[in-house]
Amino acid sequence: MPLVTIKIFEGRDVEQKRGMVKDVTEAIVKTIGCPTTAVQIDIVDLNPENIAQGGQLFSDRR
Amino acid sequence: MPLVTIKIFEGRDVEQKRGMVKDVTEAIVKTIGCPTTAVQIDIVDLNPENIAQGGQLFSDRR
Amino acid sequence: MPLVTIKIFEGRDVEQKRGMVKDVTEAIVKTIGCPTTAVQIDIVDLNPENIAQGGQLFSDRR
Amino acid sequence: MPLVTIKIFEGRDVEQKRGMVKDVTEAIVKTIGCPTTAVQIDIVDLNPENIAQGGQLFSDRR
Amino acid sequence: MPLVTIKIFEGRDVEQKRGMVKDVTEAIVKTIGCPTTAVQIDIVDLNPENIAQGGQLFSDRR
Amino acid sequence: MPLVTIKIFEGRDVEQKRGMVKDVTEAIVKTIGCPTTAVQIDIVDLNPENIAQGGQLFSDRR
């Protein structure tokens, strides 16, 4: 704890994920005052066919 | 908001997903009175090896 | 299966939730062709202090 | 209900998953007293690139 | 990791939850072979007004 | 998208949550390059009776 889940569009490379988990962890530690090692993050890579807003798939917007 | 997650068996094609997000969005908008664009849906495609009921994997039922 | 989670702002009454789960279930059954009894929905009522967009809590927008 | 989600590192085979859902289901039935058939479990297989603790991806620990 | 989420009907007391997390953890450790301390579980207590099956709220079944 | 869920121990005040969503949003925008307004965060406040590690509730650790 804290346990964080981040859903993003698939296609980000490991460099971006590495930076994201580092900076998100620091942001949480600084603002709520928990130990760094307590922060766990899992990332869900989503295909645009599996996300919709306003009733429309993102894969149909492109 | 509303944020909707729908877990389904893998194998549905994009036609079915397209129809599902359209109709689910309309159902929510009609019944709780939010803007259409506020409804976000993400879909999780599940392998029958990754779902169980009553202690048994769905992949073992077939 | 399907398993559906719907996160909404807290404050909707049971009439709205009753209508929402009925219509969302019908929308899913019609579009992906599963049995009605297979559809399960859980609803999460969110306090505006617990939701943010663009880095701002919804409770600060009001 | 109960609805259970288990996130594990990818790579477990179907034997391990079969045993896990059987034993987890029995543990829940025994301790909270619900029908066996009411317990549903879905499993999420996570790539070590998609999990972090303490700001570091598990794929960078190895 | 493993990270487990268990959604149950509200009303279980702390004795039942204590037993459930102990036995579910042992079941996972035994079947997939991870360290006991690696297993984290969070419990969601659900109001019957917030769960539906087959298009009907559980609070309407009673 | 991105959609972020953060589970924390209950008891953080709105100042801490305000800071957390602001800084987490900035961290994500900077590292994966999405628009600020696209980032949505929901927070789950967890009672120590509803979280366990290593088979033990946090409420029993104190």
XYZ file of C-alpha atoms in Angstrom:
372
model
C 0.000 0.000 0.000
C -0.456 2.322 -1.762
C -1.499 0.064 -4.644
C -1.706 1.827 -7.986
C -3.136 0.604 -11.301
C -2.458 2.634 -14.448
C -4.331 1.869 -17.675
C -2.621 3.312 -20.760
C -2.817 2.837 -24.513
C -0.548 -0.005 -25.555
C 2.629 0.954 -27.377
C 4.632 2.725 -24.689
C 8.157 1.338 -24.471
C 9.973 0.234 -21.341
C 11.814 3.582 -21.089
C 8.520 5.420 -20.724
C 7.161 2.906 -18.223
C 10.402 3.037 -16.224
C 10.173 6.821 -15.986
C 6.452 6.757 -15.222
C 6.656 4.357 -12.269
C 9.648 6.225 -10.832
C 8.008 9.640 -11.000
C 4.530 8.495 -9.937
C 6.053 6.724 -6.921
C 7.957 9.880 -5.919
C 4.808 11.981 -6.330
C 2.848 9.697 -3.984
C 5.621 9.425 -1.386
C 6.031 13.215 -1.289
C 2.337 14.042 -1.022
C 1.007 11.403 1.359
C 4.127 10.527 3.298
C 4.488 6.756 2.927
C 7.704 4.737 2.512
C 8.964 4.459 -1.081
C 9.082 0.668 -0.920
C 5.383 0.538 0.021
C 4.257 1.857 -3.370
C 3.305 -0.847 -5.869
C 2.188 -0.078 -9.409
C 0.786 -2.329 -12.108
C 0.314 -1.189 -15.684
C -2.430 -2.327 -18.065
C -1.696 -1.864 -21.783
C -4.975 -1.329 -23.616
C -5.681 -1.971 -27.284
C -7.716 0.902 -28.846
C -10.338 -1.747 -29.731
C -10.853 -2.225 -25.995
C -11.491 1.372 -24.942
C -14.444 3.617 -25.663
C -15.585 7.114 -24.805
C -18.995 8.499 -25.596
C -20.080 5.128 -26.961
C -17.333 4.939 -29.598
C -14.263 2.701 -29.671
C -10.953 4.582 -29.888
C -10.006 2.313 -32.803
C -12.920 3.831 -34.757
C -11.737 7.387 -34.178
C -8.615 7.035 -36.219
C -17.154 9.305 -15.037
C -18.973 6.955 -15.237
C -16.023 4.595 -15.673
C -17.011 1.112 -16.781
C -14.907 -2.056 -16.981
C -16.346 -5.089 -18.786
C -14.626 -8.477 -18.524
C -15.677 -10.889 -21.263
C -14.422 -14.156 -22.706
C -11.849 -13.467 -25.401
C -12.931 -14.044 -28.975
C -15.522 -11.339 -29.528
C -14.829 -9.398 -32.710
C -14.714 -5.637 -33.114
C -18.309 -5.551 -34.424
C -19.606 -7.000 -31.174
C -17.451 -4.689 -29.060
C -18.540 -1.680 -31.121
C -22.187 -2.520 -30.555
C -21.665 -3.298 -26.881
C -19.979 0.001 -25.975
C -22.564 1.966 -27.948
C -25.557 0.299 -26.301
C -24.086 0.161 -22.790
C -23.270 3.871 -23.009
C -26.819 4.692 -24.090
C -28.231 2.553 -21.259
C -26.186 4.438 -18.669
C -26.919 7.884 -20.085
C -30.653 7.160 -20.152
C -30.876 5.738 -16.651
C -28.598 7.986 -14.605
C -28.696 11.146 -16.667
C -25.026 11.923 -17.413
C -23.534 13.358 -20.632
C -22.748 10.745 -23.314
C -19.148 11.910 -23.602
C -18.599 11.306 -19.871
C -18.987 7.539 -20.205
C -15.715 5.643 -20.587
C -15.534 1.888 -21.036
C -12.585 -0.471 -21.057
C -12.883 -4.108 -22.074
C -10.831 -6.993 -20.682
C -10.632 -10.105 -22.895
C -10.220 -13.148 -20.669
C -8.735 -16.513 -21.633
C -10.836 -19.428 -20.253
C -7.656 -20.562 -18.457
C -7.866 -17.351 -16.443
C -11.438 -17.599 -15.161
C -12.958 -19.975 -12.658
C -16.305 -20.564 -11.031
C -16.922 -22.959 -8.172
C -13.211 -23.724 -8.012
C -12.946 -24.925 -11.621
C -11.292 -23.203 -14.576
C -13.614 -22.570 -17.535
C -10.995 -24.187 -19.777
C -11.555 -27.447 -17.868
C -15.304 -27.411 -18.431
C -15.108 -27.997 -22.114
C -19.093 -13.562 -16.992
C -19.452 -10.935 -18.278
C -18.333 -9.139 -15.121
C -19.035 -5.414 -15.144
C -17.852 -2.705 -12.739
C -19.440 0.751 -12.960
C -17.929 3.685 -11.062
C -20.353 6.594 -10.650
C -20.598 9.716 -8.523
C -22.249 8.882 -5.214
C -25.801 10.127 -4.738
C -27.737 8.058 -7.248
C -30.763 6.439 -5.632
C -31.808 2.814 -5.862
C -34.320 3.577 -8.643
C -31.544 4.834 -10.886
C -29.277 1.901 -10.051
C -32.147 -0.571 -10.637
C -32.776 0.894 -14.063
C -29.083 1.084 -14.901
C -28.287 -2.573 -14.146
C -31.392 -3.743 -16.008
C -30.645 -1.752 -19.158
C -26.887 -2.346 -19.152
C -27.504 -6.093 -18.796
C -29.918 -6.078 -21.733
C -27.436 -4.074 -23.832
C -24.693 -6.643 -23.206
C -26.916 -9.680 -23.785
C -28.180 -8.233 -27.062
C -24.779 -7.252 -28.443
C -22.529 -10.139 -27.442
C -25.047 -12.936 -27.146
C -24.565 -14.308 -23.607
C -27.257 -15.577 -21.187
C -28.913 -12.834 -19.092
C -28.099 -14.627 -15.845
C -24.396 -14.637 -16.706
C -24.106 -10.848 -16.450
C -22.908 -9.580 -13.074
C -22.538 -5.900 -12.245
C -21.038 -4.169 -9.243
C -21.389 -0.454 -8.645
C -18.819 1.792 -6.940
C -20.179 5.066 -5.504
C -17.413 7.668 -5.600
C -17.113 10.771 -3.432
C -16.045 13.832 -5.515
C -13.038 14.090 -3.168
C -11.906 10.746 -4.550
C -11.982 11.509 -8.271
C -9.772 13.797 -10.321
C -9.371 14.798 -13.934
C -6.523 16.895 -15.290
C -4.884 16.899 -11.857
C -7.870 18.470 -10.072
C -10.313 16.854 -7.647
C -13.970 17.077 -8.695
C -14.760 18.442 -5.216
C -12.596 21.477 -6.059
C -14.476 22.203 -9.266
C -17.695 23.103 -7.592
C -20.157 -13.135 -5.316
C -17.562 -13.419 -3.924
C -15.683 -12.044 -6.923
C -11.940 -12.505 -6.745
C -9.186 -11.047 -8.934
C -5.658 -12.436 -8.609
C -2.730 -10.659 -10.281
C 0.338 -12.880 -10.651
C 3.568 -12.833 -12.621
C 3.013 -14.356 -16.034
C 4.492 -17.783 -16.624
C 2.438 -19.983 -14.329
C 1.098 -22.999 -16.179
C -2.460 -24.265 -16.190
C -1.681 -26.882 -13.508
C -0.730 -24.146 -11.059
C -3.753 -22.035 -11.946
C -6.058 -25.061 -11.627
C -4.740 -25.781 -8.145
C -4.825 -22.125 -7.123
C -8.480 -21.503 -8.031
C -9.532 -24.789 -6.386
C -7.763 -24.077 -3.111
C -8.590 -20.362 -2.968
C -12.264 -21.185 -3.551
C -12.240 -23.743 -0.739
C -10.516 -21.263 1.591
C -13.215 -18.648 0.967
C -16.119 -21.077 1.272
C -14.776 -22.425 4.559
C -14.081 -19.057 6.163
C -17.049 -16.928 5.126
C -19.651 -19.599 4.538
C -20.877 -19.016 0.968
C -21.845 -21.630 -1.659
C -18.916 -23.005 -3.667
C -20.587 -22.144 -6.967
C -20.859 -18.486 -5.925
C -17.094 -17.959 -5.970
C -15.739 -16.520 -9.214
C -12.057 -15.884 -9.827
C -10.280 -14.134 -12.659
C -6.519 -14.216 -13.075
C -4.359 -11.434 -14.533
C -0.946 -12.520 -15.851
C 1.466 -9.613 -15.484
C 4.650 -9.029 -17.467
C 7.536 -7.895 -15.174
C 7.733 -4.765 -17.368
C 4.259 -3.884 -16.103
C 4.829 -4.113 -12.353
C 6.874 -1.896 -10.081
C 7.668 -1.631 -6.409
C 9.505 1.264 -4.811
C 9.593 3.079 -8.146
C 11.422 0.298 -9.988
C 10.094 -2.099 -12.613
C 10.481 -5.792 -11.729
C 12.061 -6.319 -15.159
C 14.909 -4.014 -14.058
C 15.605 -6.021 -10.907
C 16.835 -9.066 -12.688
C 2.615 -9.767 -5.960
C 0.406 -11.725 -5.983
C -2.161 -8.947 -5.529
C -5.626 -10.192 -4.670
C -8.934 -8.297 -4.524
C -11.954 -10.006 -2.958
C -15.433 -8.478 -3.313
C -17.909 -9.822 -0.755
C -21.308 -8.832 0.587
C -20.910 -6.371 3.434
C -21.620 -7.674 6.923
C -18.780 -10.135 7.460
C -17.052 -9.482 10.779
C -13.337 -9.165 11.379
C -13.073 -12.799 12.515
C -14.292 -14.009 9.146
C -12.002 -11.614 7.259
C -9.034 -12.639 9.421
C -9.631 -16.285 8.631
C -10.251 -15.620 4.959
C -7.012 -13.694 4.306
C -4.991 -16.264 6.264
C -6.390 -19.259 4.383
C -6.441 -17.607 0.941
C -2.797 -16.594 1.389
C -1.810 -20.145 2.333
C -3.727 -21.521 -0.658
C -1.844 -19.229 -3.054
C 1.571 -19.837 -1.493
C 1.060 -23.610 -1.641
C -0.164 -23.731 -5.223
C 2.042 -21.215 -7.051
C 5.096 -21.227 -4.806
C 5.618 -17.576 -3.849
C 6.789 -16.178 -0.482
C 3.997 -15.700 2.087
C 4.924 -12.045 2.612
C 4.487 -11.336 -1.101
C 0.732 -11.958 -1.007
C -1.377 -8.836 -0.559
C -5.163 -8.905 -0.310
C -7.695 -6.092 -0.262
C -11.351 -6.667 0.550
C -14.295 -4.724 -0.880
C -17.517 -4.821 1.180
C -20.463 -4.474 -1.188
C -23.946 -3.251 -0.332
C -26.659 -5.447 -1.977
C -27.895 -2.242 -3.662
C -24.577 -2.157 -5.523
C -24.546 -5.673 -6.977
C -26.697 -7.194 -9.680
C -26.992 -10.482 -11.498
C -29.198 -11.082 -14.500
C -30.202 -7.413 -14.532
C -31.587 -7.419 -10.979
C -30.110 -5.818 -7.850
C -29.490 -8.258 -4.989
C -31.372 -5.860 -2.694
C -34.481 -6.525 -4.807
C -34.209 -10.293 -4.421
C -34.886 -10.330 -0.742
C -6.974 7.573 -20.618
C -4.696 7.163 -18.764
C -7.035 5.838 -16.051
C -5.423 5.557 -12.634
C -6.734 3.891 -9.463
C -4.901 4.522 -6.181
C -5.717 2.444 -3.106
C -4.525 4.068 0.138
C -5.177 3.654 3.843
C -8.200 5.690 4.854
C -7.516 8.825 6.870
C -5.737 11.069 4.367
C -7.344 14.505 4.260
C -8.396 16.410 1.168
C -5.168 18.464 1.175
C -3.104 15.315 0.762
C -5.404 13.936 -1.938
C -5.363 17.276 -3.769
C -1.584 17.274 -3.801
C -1.368 13.607 -4.743
C -3.638 13.821 -7.815
C -1.892 16.997 -9.004
C 1.609 15.554 -8.735
C 0.734 12.085 -10.027
C -0.955 13.659 -13.053
C 2.113 15.786 -13.793
C 4.364 12.745 -13.426
C 2.334 10.793 -15.986
C 2.031 13.677 -18.458
C 5.779 14.306 -18.326
C 6.832 10.678 -18.735
C 4.413 9.302 -21.324
C 3.453 12.484 -23.147
C -0.352 12.610 -22.948
C -2.588 15.676 -22.482
C -3.102 16.721 -18.840
C -6.886 16.626 -19.208
C -6.748 12.993 -20.340
C -5.529 11.763 -16.948
C -8.286 10.518 -14.637
C -7.639 9.268 -11.124
C -9.929 7.594 -8.627
C -8.939 7.013 -5.023
C -10.033 4.074 -2.843
C -9.817 4.653 0.929
C -9.165 1.311 2.621
C -9.920 0.378 6.209
C -7.009 -1.577 7.813
C -9.537 -4.371 8.436
C -9.813 -4.735 4.653
C -6.127 -5.103 3.770
C -3.748 -7.939 4.473
C -0.160 -8.829 3.755
C 1.413 -12.206 4.435
C -1.950 -13.541 5.573
C -2.437 -10.953 8.330
C -4.858 -8.019 8.426
C -3.217 -4.622 8.913
C -5.675 -3.974 11.731
C -4.083 -6.896 13.608
C -0.577 -5.500 13.287
C -1.186 -2.538 15.506
